[in-house]
Amino acid sequence: MARLVLKFGGTSVADIDRIRRVARHVKREVDAGHEVAVVVSAMSGKTNELVEWCRQASPMHDAREYDAVVASGELVTAGLLAITLQAMGINARSWAGWQIPIRTDGQHGAARIEAIDGAEIVRRFSEGQVAVIAGFQGLAPDNRVATLGRGGSDTSAVAVAAGLQADRCDIYTDVDGVYTTDPRIEPKARRMRKVAFEEMLEMASLGAKVLQVRSVELAMVHRVRLFVRSSFEDPDAPGMGDFLNPPGTLICDEDEIVEAQVVTGIAYSKDEAQISLRRVEDRPGVAAAIFAPLADSGVNVDMIVQNVSEDGTRTDMTFTVPAGDLGKANALLEKAKPEMRFELMQSEPGLTKVSVIGIGMRSHTGVAATAFKALANRGINIRAITTSEIKISILIDGEFTELAVRTLHSAYGLDKA
Ligand code: ASP
Ligand code: MG
């Protein structure tokens, strides 16, 4: 017998039929003898609708009232799932975040979970009751409902799993796992069996949008084993209830990954823009002068490359920002030009950052060279490169995105089963 947290996202609970299928997934685990807590999102599209209603009521609304409104979507699905489970003969009840309580900080609209009191839920497990918990919400210090920021029910599920010391947190979603790259670009992409927290963080932050990044960070800190799987498969198909090896992708500590590969995945993010400042004065304080105003204005700077200057007086500085922020960034830099004393600003929208990710890189050499050679063979020009311990990111022209992803995917042997 194990203790499981099952999380179902918006598309998985989009209507009553889907909620029935969700209930069958829950029933399968209950029948297997497990203790089960379920965390649900709002029905897909609901939260957007609620957010829009707040905006229409008044664009400058009170964040606490916004939370009161948007937290309601999850209450509806929690109640509907509890009703459905009861109709199937399962002892279940719904919980609003404040009833548990899931305590958060006071940042209404973007709150962080601080503590969860799981005692009552655990007591009810011993009576055979299933807890159906509304995701995305908690109770702030001002004694009012707080929501966690969009996509926050993944984080709710991980926090509940940590609080209940669950054996696993299953994230049921509309894809059946995490792939070696985007299957829409590379049909030979394969579902990974296991991926390390660190690798998943890189992939998630690069736009592999299976999980909210914060939920992966939280899982890594609390060592919550996360399992990504599909809610659309037949809940009673063979193997679905297999405790040790269910269909999907396990996100776990790297110690659990025995057959570690050097490279596990290729991620990309489109719509990047490059800004190059030419002949910037090479003296202390220049980088601060460039990046502080961007940061203050909320422009998210990503790759930063500064060249070593040739004569010790002037250097080049290149960095990327989201293409949507390019105009704003240009204006800020132009304004600060007298202080920064660069000679020329060049910018280029429409770029893509392709990244090669794998914890095995820590202990292998030649990983970067393989990427450069493969891209060169395809005539793809590299604009900038940055690396971390487990990642190589390469900036290229957007038109080569698909080709670069496929090329790198096969260069590291990820096509092969
Ligand atoms: N319903 C919330 C949202 O759409 C939370 C979630 O689905 O994770 O952002
Ligand atoms: Mg989601």
PDB file of N, CA and C in Angstrom, residues 229-309:
ATOM      1  N   ARG A 229       1.780  11.648 -16.595  1.00  0.00           N
ATOM      2  CA  ARG A 229       1.072  10.614 -17.351  1.00  0.00           C
ATOM      3  C   ARG A 229      -0.226  11.167 -17.911  1.00  0.00           C
ATOM      4  N   SER A 230      -0.848  10.401 -18.802  1.00  0.00           N
ATOM      5  CA  SER A 230      -2.043  10.895 -19.497  1.00  0.00           C
ATOM      6  C   SER A 230      -3.321  10.539 -18.760  1.00  0.00           C
ATOM      7  N   SER A 231      -4.247  11.482 -18.716  1.00  0.00           N
ATOM      8  CA  SER A 231      -5.556  11.182 -18.117  1.00  0.00           C
ATOM      9  C   SER A 231      -6.518  10.653 -19.169  1.00  0.00           C
ATOM     10  N   PHE A 232      -6.091  10.696 -20.449  1.00  0.00           N
ATOM     11  CA  PHE A 232      -7.013  10.331 -21.524  1.00  0.00           C
ATOM     12  C   PHE A 232      -7.010   8.847 -21.855  1.00  0.00           C
ATOM     13  N   GLU A 233      -6.007   8.134 -21.352  1.00  0.00           N
ATOM     14  CA  GLU A 233      -5.996   6.699 -21.603  1.00  0.00           C
ATOM     15  C   GLU A 233      -7.083   6.005 -20.788  1.00  0.00           C
ATOM     16  N   ASP A 234      -7.465   4.829 -21.240  1.00  0.00           N
ATOM     17  CA  ASP A 234      -8.468   4.044 -20.524  1.00  0.00           C
ATOM     18  C   ASP A 234      -7.928   3.730 -19.123  1.00  0.00           C
ATOM     19  N   PRO A 235      -8.634   4.202 -18.093  1.00  0.00           N
ATOM     20  CA  PRO A 235      -8.121   4.012 -16.727  1.00  0.00           C
ATOM     21  C   PRO A 235      -7.906   2.539 -16.375  1.00  0.00           C
ATOM     22  N   ASP A 236      -8.618   1.651 -17.049  1.00  0.00           N
ATOM     23  CA  ASP A 236      -8.520   0.238 -16.677  1.00  0.00           C
ATOM     24  C   ASP A 236      -7.728  -0.591 -17.683  1.00  0.00           C
ATOM     25  N   ALA A 237      -7.008   0.098 -18.591  1.00  0.00           N
ATOM     26  CA  ALA A 237      -6.158  -0.634 -19.537  1.00  0.00           C
ATOM     27  C   ALA A 237      -5.049  -1.346 -18.770  1.00  0.00           C
ATOM     28  N   PRO A 238      -4.525  -2.436 -19.340  1.00  0.00           N
ATOM     29  CA  PRO A 238      -3.486  -3.200 -18.638  1.00  0.00           C
ATOM     30  C   PRO A 238      -2.281  -2.318 -18.306  1.00  0.00           C
ATOM     31  N   GLY A 239      -1.745  -2.453 -17.129  1.00  0.00           N
ATOM     32  CA  GLY A 239      -0.536  -1.730 -16.747  1.00  0.00           C
ATOM     33  C   GLY A 239      -0.781  -0.363 -16.140  1.00  0.00           C
ATOM     34  N   MET A 240      -1.994   0.182 -16.302  1.00  0.00           N
ATOM     35  CA  MET A 240      -2.244   1.550 -15.819  1.00  0.00           C
ATOM     36  C   MET A 240      -2.055   1.670 -14.305  1.00  0.00           C
ATOM     37  N   GLY A 241      -2.392   0.604 -13.598  1.00  0.00           N
ATOM     38  CA  GLY A 241      -2.289   0.659 -12.142  1.00  0.00           C
ATOM     39  C   GLY A 241      -0.994   0.074 -11.605  1.00  0.00           C
ATOM     40  N   ASP A 242      -0.080  -0.274 -12.516  1.00  0.00           N
ATOM     41  CA  ASP A 242       1.205  -0.850 -12.123  1.00  0.00           C
ATOM     42  C   ASP A 242       1.935   0.143 -11.213  1.00  0.00           C
ATOM     43  N   PHE A 243       2.167  -0.234  -9.977  1.00  0.00           N
ATOM     44  CA  PHE A 243       2.739   0.741  -9.048  1.00  0.00           C
ATOM     45  C   PHE A 243       4.196   1.068  -9.365  1.00  0.00           C
ATOM     46  N   LEU A 244       4.966   0.068  -9.754  1.00  0.00           N
ATOM     47  CA  LEU A 244       6.394   0.307  -9.949  1.00  0.00           C
ATOM     48  C   LEU A 244       6.724   0.876 -11.318  1.00  0.00           C
ATOM     49  N   ASN A 245       5.903   0.542 -12.305  1.00  0.00           N
ATOM     50  CA  ASN A 245       6.261   0.945 -13.659  1.00  0.00           C
ATOM     51  C   ASN A 245       5.038   1.337 -14.493  1.00  0.00           C
ATOM     52  N   PRO A 246       4.335   2.379 -14.074  1.00  0.00           N
ATOM     53  CA  PRO A 246       3.161   2.798 -14.857  1.00  0.00           C
ATOM     54  C   PRO A 246       3.601   3.537 -16.128  1.00  0.00           C
ATOM     55  N   PRO A 247       2.720   3.690 -17.110  1.00  0.00           N
ATOM     56  CA  PRO A 247       3.100   4.375 -18.346  1.00  0.00           C
ATOM     57  C   PRO A 247       3.221   5.881 -18.125  1.00  0.00           C
ATOM     58  N   GLY A 248       4.355   6.454 -18.494  1.00  0.00           N
ATOM     59  CA  GLY A 248       4.568   7.890 -18.307  1.00  0.00           C
ATOM     60  C   GLY A 248       6.039   8.162 -18.044  1.00  0.00           C
ATOM     61  N   THR A 249       6.324   9.341 -17.510  1.00  0.00           N
ATOM     62  CA  THR A 249       7.709   9.733 -17.232  1.00  0.00           C
ATOM     63  C   THR A 249       7.874  10.086 -15.761  1.00  0.00           C
ATOM     64  N   LEU A 250       8.854   9.474 -15.118  1.00  0.00           N
ATOM     65  CA  LEU A 250       9.149   9.782 -13.718  1.00  0.00           C
ATOM     66  C   LEU A 250      10.186  10.898 -13.658  1.00  0.00           C
ATOM     67  N   ILE A 251       9.894  11.925 -12.875  1.00  0.00           N
ATOM     68  CA  ILE A 251      10.858  13.004 -12.656  1.00  0.00           C
ATOM     69  C   ILE A 251      11.369  12.823 -11.231  1.00  0.00           C
ATOM     70  N   CYS A 252      12.664  12.583 -11.115  1.00  0.00           N
ATOM     71  CA  CYS A 252      13.165  12.121  -9.818  1.00  0.00           C
ATOM     72  C   CYS A 252      14.598  12.574  -9.591  1.00  0.00           C
ATOM     73  N   ASP A 253      15.096  12.211  -8.436  1.00  0.00           N
ATOM     74  CA  ASP A 253      16.472  12.490  -8.090  1.00  0.00           C
ATOM     75  C   ASP A 253      17.408  11.750  -9.049  1.00  0.00           C
ATOM     76  N   GLU A 254      18.529  12.360  -9.393  1.00  0.00           N
ATOM     77  CA  GLU A 254      19.405  11.695 -10.364  1.00  0.00           C
ATOM     78  C   GLU A 254      19.984  10.379  -9.855  1.00  0.00           C
ATOM     79  N   ASP A 255      20.026  10.214  -8.540  1.00  0.00           N
ATOM     80  CA  ASP A 255      20.499   8.942  -7.990  1.00  0.00           C
ATOM     81  C   ASP A 255      19.632   7.770  -8.427  1.00  0.00           C
ATOM     82  N   GLU A 256      18.388   8.077  -8.741  1.00  0.00           N
ATOM     83  CA  GLU A 256      17.452   7.021  -9.127  1.00  0.00           C
ATOM     84  C   GLU A 256      17.618   6.630 -10.603  1.00  0.00           C
ATOM     85  N   ILE A 257      18.415   7.407 -11.331  1.00  0.00           N
ATOM     86  CA  ILE A 257      18.572   7.143 -12.755  1.00  0.00           C
ATOM     87  C   ILE A 257      19.855   6.354 -12.972  1.00  0.00           C
ATOM     88  N   VAL A 258      19.686   5.090 -13.230  1.00  0.00           N
ATOM     89  CA  VAL A 258      20.869   4.230 -13.308  1.00  0.00           C
ATOM     90  C   VAL A 258      21.520   4.340 -14.690  1.00  0.00           C
ATOM     91  N   GLU A 259      20.706   4.209 -15.704  1.00  0.00           N
ATOM     92  CA  GLU A 259      21.242   4.177 -17.054  1.00  0.00           C
ATOM     93  C   GLU A 259      21.335   5.597 -17.635  1.00  0.00           C
ATOM     94  N   ALA A 260      22.019   6.498 -16.895  1.00  0.00           N
ATOM     95  CA  ALA A 260      22.096   7.904 -17.299  1.00  0.00           C
ATOM     96  C   ALA A 260      22.731   8.061 -18.677  1.00  0.00           C
ATOM     97  N   GLN A 261      22.067   8.847 -19.521  1.00  0.00           N
ATOM     98  CA  GLN A 261      22.635   9.147 -20.823  1.00  0.00           C
ATOM     99  C   GLN A 261      23.351  10.483 -20.741  1.00  0.00           C
ATOM    100  N   VAL A 262      24.239  10.745 -21.680  1.00  0.00           N
ATOM    101  CA  VAL A 262      24.962  12.013 -21.659  1.00  0.00           C
ATOM    102  C   VAL A 262      23.996  13.150 -21.949  1.00  0.00           C
ATOM    103  N   VAL A 263      23.208  12.986 -23.014  1.00  0.00           N
ATOM    104  CA  VAL A 263      22.213  13.996 -23.377  1.00  0.00           C
ATOM    105  C   VAL A 263      20.838  13.356 -23.284  1.00  0.00           C
ATOM    106  N   THR A 264      19.917  14.022 -22.597  1.00  0.00           N
ATOM    107  CA  THR A 264      18.584  13.433 -22.469  1.00  0.00           C
ATOM    108  C   THR A 264      17.540  14.142 -23.310  1.00  0.00           C
ATOM    109  N   GLY A 265      17.762  15.394 -23.662  1.00  0.00           N
ATOM    110  CA  GLY A 265      16.725  16.065 -24.429  1.00  0.00           C
ATOM    111  C   GLY A 265      17.211  17.316 -25.144  1.00  0.00           C
ATOM    112  N   ILE A 266      16.422  17.705 -26.158  1.00  0.00           N
ATOM    113  CA  ILE A 266      16.683  18.934 -26.912  1.00  0.00           C
ATOM    114  C   ILE A 266      15.472  19.851 -26.723  1.00  0.00           C
ATOM    115  N   ALA A 267      15.701  21.026 -26.177  1.00  0.00           N
ATOM    116  CA  ALA A 267      14.596  21.968 -25.980  1.00  0.00           C
ATOM    117  C   ALA A 267      14.858  23.207 -26.841  1.00  0.00           C
ATOM    118  N   TYR A 268      13.830  23.992 -27.060  1.00  0.00           N
ATOM    119  CA  TYR A 268      14.058  25.217 -27.835  1.00  0.00           C
ATOM    120  C   TYR A 268      13.116  26.285 -27.341  1.00  0.00           C
ATOM    121  N   SER A 269      13.493  27.525 -27.547  1.00  0.00           N
ATOM    122  CA  SER A 269      12.525  28.585 -27.321  1.00  0.00           C
ATOM    123  C   SER A 269      12.637  29.592 -28.448  1.00  0.00           C
ATOM    124  N   LYS A 270      11.496  29.811 -29.088  1.00  0.00           N
ATOM    125  CA  LYS A 270      11.420  30.693 -30.255  1.00  0.00           C
ATOM    126  C   LYS A 270      11.232  32.132 -29.800  1.00  0.00           C
ATOM    127  N   ASP A 271      11.205  33.025 -30.763  1.00  0.00           N
ATOM    128  CA  ASP A 271      10.909  34.435 -30.478  1.00  0.00           C
ATOM    129  C   ASP A 271      11.868  35.065 -29.487  1.00  0.00           C
ATOM    130  N   GLU A 272      13.130  34.805 -29.713  1.00  0.00           N
ATOM    131  CA  GLU A 272      14.171  35.480 -28.953  1.00  0.00           C
ATOM    132  C   GLU A 272      14.696  36.622 -29.819  1.00  0.00           C
ATOM    133  N   ALA A 273      15.212  37.654 -29.168  1.00  0.00           N
ATOM    134  CA  ALA A 273      15.848  38.735 -29.918  1.00  0.00           C
ATOM    135  C   ALA A 273      17.239  38.968 -29.359  1.00  0.00           C
ATOM    136  N   GLN A 274      18.147  39.344 -30.246  1.00  0.00           N
ATOM    137  CA  GLN A 274      19.533  39.579 -29.842  1.00  0.00           C
ATOM    138  C   GLN A 274      19.823  41.074 -29.867  1.00  0.00           C
ATOM    139  N   ILE A 275      20.502  41.545 -28.851  1.00  0.00           N
ATOM    140  CA  ILE A 275      20.960  42.928 -28.847  1.00  0.00           C
ATOM    141  C   ILE A 275      22.479  42.898 -28.691  1.00  0.00           C
ATOM    142  N   SER A 276      23.168  43.600 -29.568  1.00  0.00           N
ATOM    143  CA  SER A 276      24.618  43.700 -29.424  1.00  0.00           C
ATOM    144  C   SER A 276      24.997  45.155 -29.244  1.00  0.00           C
ATOM    145  N   LEU A 277      25.748  45.424 -28.197  1.00  0.00           N
ATOM    146  CA  LEU A 277      26.279  46.772 -27.988  1.00  0.00           C
ATOM    147  C   LEU A 277      27.745  46.725 -28.386  1.00  0.00           C
ATOM    148  N   ARG A 278      28.084  47.527 -29.383  1.00  0.00           N
ATOM    149  CA  ARG A 278      29.444  47.484 -29.921  1.00  0.00           C
ATOM    150  C   ARG A 278      30.323  48.555 -29.284  1.00  0.00           C
ATOM    151  N   ARG A 279      31.549  48.149 -29.032  1.00  0.00           N
ATOM    152  CA  ARG A 279      32.563  49.067 -28.504  1.00  0.00           C
ATOM    153  C   ARG A 279      32.098  49.789 -27.230  1.00  0.00           C
ATOM    154  N   VAL A 280      31.674  48.938 -26.282  1.00  0.00           N
ATOM    155  CA  VAL A 280      31.315  49.438 -24.952  1.00  0.00           C
ATOM    156  C   VAL A 280      32.612  49.688 -24.194  1.00  0.00           C
ATOM    157  N   GLU A 281      32.643  50.733 -23.367  1.00  0.00           N
ATOM    158  CA  GLU A 281      33.846  50.976 -22.568  1.00  0.00           C
ATOM    159  C   GLU A 281      34.106  49.809 -21.622  1.00  0.00           C
ATOM    160  N   ASP A 282      35.333  49.361 -21.559  1.00  0.00           N
ATOM    161  CA  ASP A 282      35.682  48.209 -20.737  1.00  0.00           C
ATOM    162  C   ASP A 282      36.182  48.691 -19.374  1.00  0.00           C
ATOM    163  N   ARG A 283      35.220  48.927 -18.478  1.00  0.00           N
ATOM    164  CA  ARG A 283      35.603  49.390 -17.130  1.00  0.00           C
ATOM    165  C   ARG A 283      34.564  48.869 -16.134  1.00  0.00           C
ATOM    166  N   PRO A 284      34.934  48.830 -14.852  1.00  0.00           N
ATOM    167  CA  PRO A 284      33.980  48.319 -13.852  1.00  0.00           C
ATOM    168  C   PRO A 284      32.686  49.126 -13.866  1.00  0.00           C
ATOM    169  N   GLY A 285      31.577  48.422 -13.730  1.00  0.00           N
ATOM    170  CA  GLY A 285      30.295  49.117 -13.625  1.00  0.00           C
ATOM    171  C   GLY A 285      29.498  49.168 -14.916  1.00  0.00           C
ATOM    172  N   VAL A 286      30.138  48.784 -16.039  1.00  0.00           N
ATOM    173  CA  VAL A 286      29.446  48.894 -17.314  1.00  0.00           C
ATOM    174  C   VAL A 286      28.299  47.883 -17.418  1.00  0.00           C
ATOM    175  N   ALA A 287      28.579  46.654 -17.048  1.00  0.00           N
ATOM    176  CA  ALA A 287      27.527  45.642 -17.128  1.00  0.00           C
ATOM    177  C   ALA A 287      26.363  46.019 -16.220  1.00  0.00           C
ATOM    178  N   ALA A 288      26.682  46.505 -15.045  1.00  0.00           N
ATOM    179  CA  ALA A 288      25.620  46.916 -14.120  1.00  0.00           C
ATOM    180  C   ALA A 288      24.786  48.032 -14.745  1.00  0.00           C
ATOM    181  N   ALA A 289      25.471  48.983 -15.395  1.00  0.00           N
ATOM    182  CA  ALA A 289      24.758  50.108 -15.999  1.00  0.00           C
ATOM    183  C   ALA A 289      23.831  49.645 -17.129  1.00  0.00           C
ATOM    184  N   ILE A 290      24.224  48.585 -17.820  1.00  0.00           N
ATOM    185  CA  ILE A 290      23.400  48.086 -18.917  1.00  0.00           C
ATOM    186  C   ILE A 290      22.210  47.277 -18.398  1.00  0.00           C
ATOM    187  N   PHE A 291      22.476  46.375 -17.465  1.00  0.00           N
ATOM    188  CA  PHE A 291      21.434  45.403 -17.122  1.00  0.00           C
ATOM    189  C   PHE A 291      20.498  45.848 -15.989  1.00  0.00           C
ATOM    190  N   ALA A 292      20.965  46.783 -15.158  1.00  0.00           N
ATOM    191  CA  ALA A 292      20.080  47.214 -14.065  1.00  0.00           C
ATOM    192  C   ALA A 292      18.790  47.854 -14.593  1.00  0.00           C
ATOM    193  N   PRO A 293      18.880  48.795 -15.540  1.00  0.00           N
ATOM    194  CA  PRO A 293      17.618  49.396 -16.013  1.00  0.00           C
ATOM    195  C   PRO A 293      16.698  48.378 -16.698  1.00  0.00           C
ATOM    196  N   LEU A 294      17.278  47.391 -17.369  1.00  0.00           N
ATOM    197  CA  LEU A 294      16.454  46.360 -18.010  1.00  0.00           C
ATOM    198  C   LEU A 294      15.727  45.553 -16.946  1.00  0.00           C
ATOM    199  N   ALA A 295      16.474  45.181 -15.906  1.00  0.00           N
ATOM    200  CA  ALA A 295      15.868  44.394 -14.832  1.00  0.00           C
ATOM    201  C   ALA A 295      14.759  45.190 -14.146  1.00  0.00           C
ATOM    202  N   ASP A 296      15.044  46.471 -13.883  1.00  0.00           N
ATOM    203  CA  ASP A 296      14.054  47.310 -13.191  1.00  0.00           C
ATOM    204  C   ASP A 296      12.761  47.423 -13.989  1.00  0.00           C
ATOM    205  N   SER A 297      12.892  47.326 -15.313  1.00  0.00           N
ATOM    206  CA  SER A 297      11.693  47.443 -16.141  1.00  0.00           C
ATOM    207  C   SER A 297      11.090  46.089 -16.476  1.00  0.00           C
ATOM    208  N   GLY A 298      11.592  45.047 -15.820  1.00  0.00           N
ATOM    209  CA  GLY A 298      10.995  43.730 -15.999  1.00  0.00           C
ATOM    210  C   GLY A 298      11.343  43.059 -17.317  1.00  0.00           C
ATOM    211  N   VAL A 299      12.414  43.509 -17.990  1.00  0.00           N
ATOM    212  CA  VAL A 299      12.841  42.829 -19.208  1.00  0.00           C
ATOM    213  C   VAL A 299      13.725  41.647 -18.796  1.00  0.00           C
ATOM    214  N   ASN A 300      13.341  40.477 -19.244  1.00  0.00           N
ATOM    215  CA  ASN A 300      14.031  39.267 -18.835  1.00  0.00           C
ATOM    216  C   ASN A 300      15.218  38.989 -19.767  1.00  0.00           C
ATOM    217  N   VAL A 301      16.411  39.281 -19.305  1.00  0.00           N
ATOM    218  CA  VAL A 301      17.606  39.062 -20.115  1.00  0.00           C
ATOM    219  C   VAL A 301      18.061  37.614 -19.930  1.00  0.00           C
ATOM    220  N   ASP A 302      18.418  36.979 -21.043  1.00  0.00           N
ATOM    221  CA  ASP A 302      18.767  35.564 -20.927  1.00  0.00           C
ATOM    222  C   ASP A 302      20.246  35.327 -21.207  1.00  0.00           C
ATOM    223  N   MET A 303      20.609  34.972 -22.442  1.00  0.00           N
ATOM    224  CA  MET A 303      22.025  34.690 -22.719  1.00  0.00           C
ATOM    225  C   MET A 303      22.804  36.007 -22.641  1.00  0.00           C
ATOM    226  N   ILE A 304      23.935  36.000 -21.998  1.00  0.00           N
ATOM    227  CA  ILE A 304      24.778  37.198 -21.978  1.00  0.00           C
ATOM    228  C   ILE A 304      26.190  36.796 -22.377  1.00  0.00           C
ATOM    229  N   VAL A 305      26.698  37.438 -23.408  1.00  0.00           N
ATOM    230  CA  VAL A 305      28.048  37.130 -23.862  1.00  0.00           C
ATOM    231  C   VAL A 305      28.833  38.423 -23.910  1.00  0.00           C
ATOM    232  N   GLN A 306      29.931  38.487 -23.150  1.00  0.00           N
ATOM    233  CA  GLN A 306      30.801  39.653 -23.265  1.00  0.00           C
ATOM    234  C   GLN A 306      32.148  39.189 -23.772  1.00  0.00           C
ATOM    235  N   ASN A 307      32.638  39.857 -24.785  1.00  0.00           N
ATOM    236  CA  ASN A 307      33.926  39.453 -25.316  1.00  0.00           C
ATOM    237  C   ASN A 307      35.056  40.022 -24.457  1.00  0.00           C
ATOM    238  N   VAL A 308      36.185  39.335 -24.475  1.00  0.00           N
ATOM    239  CA  VAL A 308      37.385  39.873 -23.848  1.00  0.00           C
ATOM    240  C   VAL A 308      37.917  40.951 -24.777  1.00  0.00           C
ATOM    241  N   SER A 309      38.186  42.130 -24.246  1.00  0.00           N
ATOM    242  CA  SER A 309      38.536  43.217 -25.161  1.00  0.00           C
ATOM    243  C   SER A 309      39.958  43.054 -25.703  1.00  0.00           C
TER     244      SER A 309
END
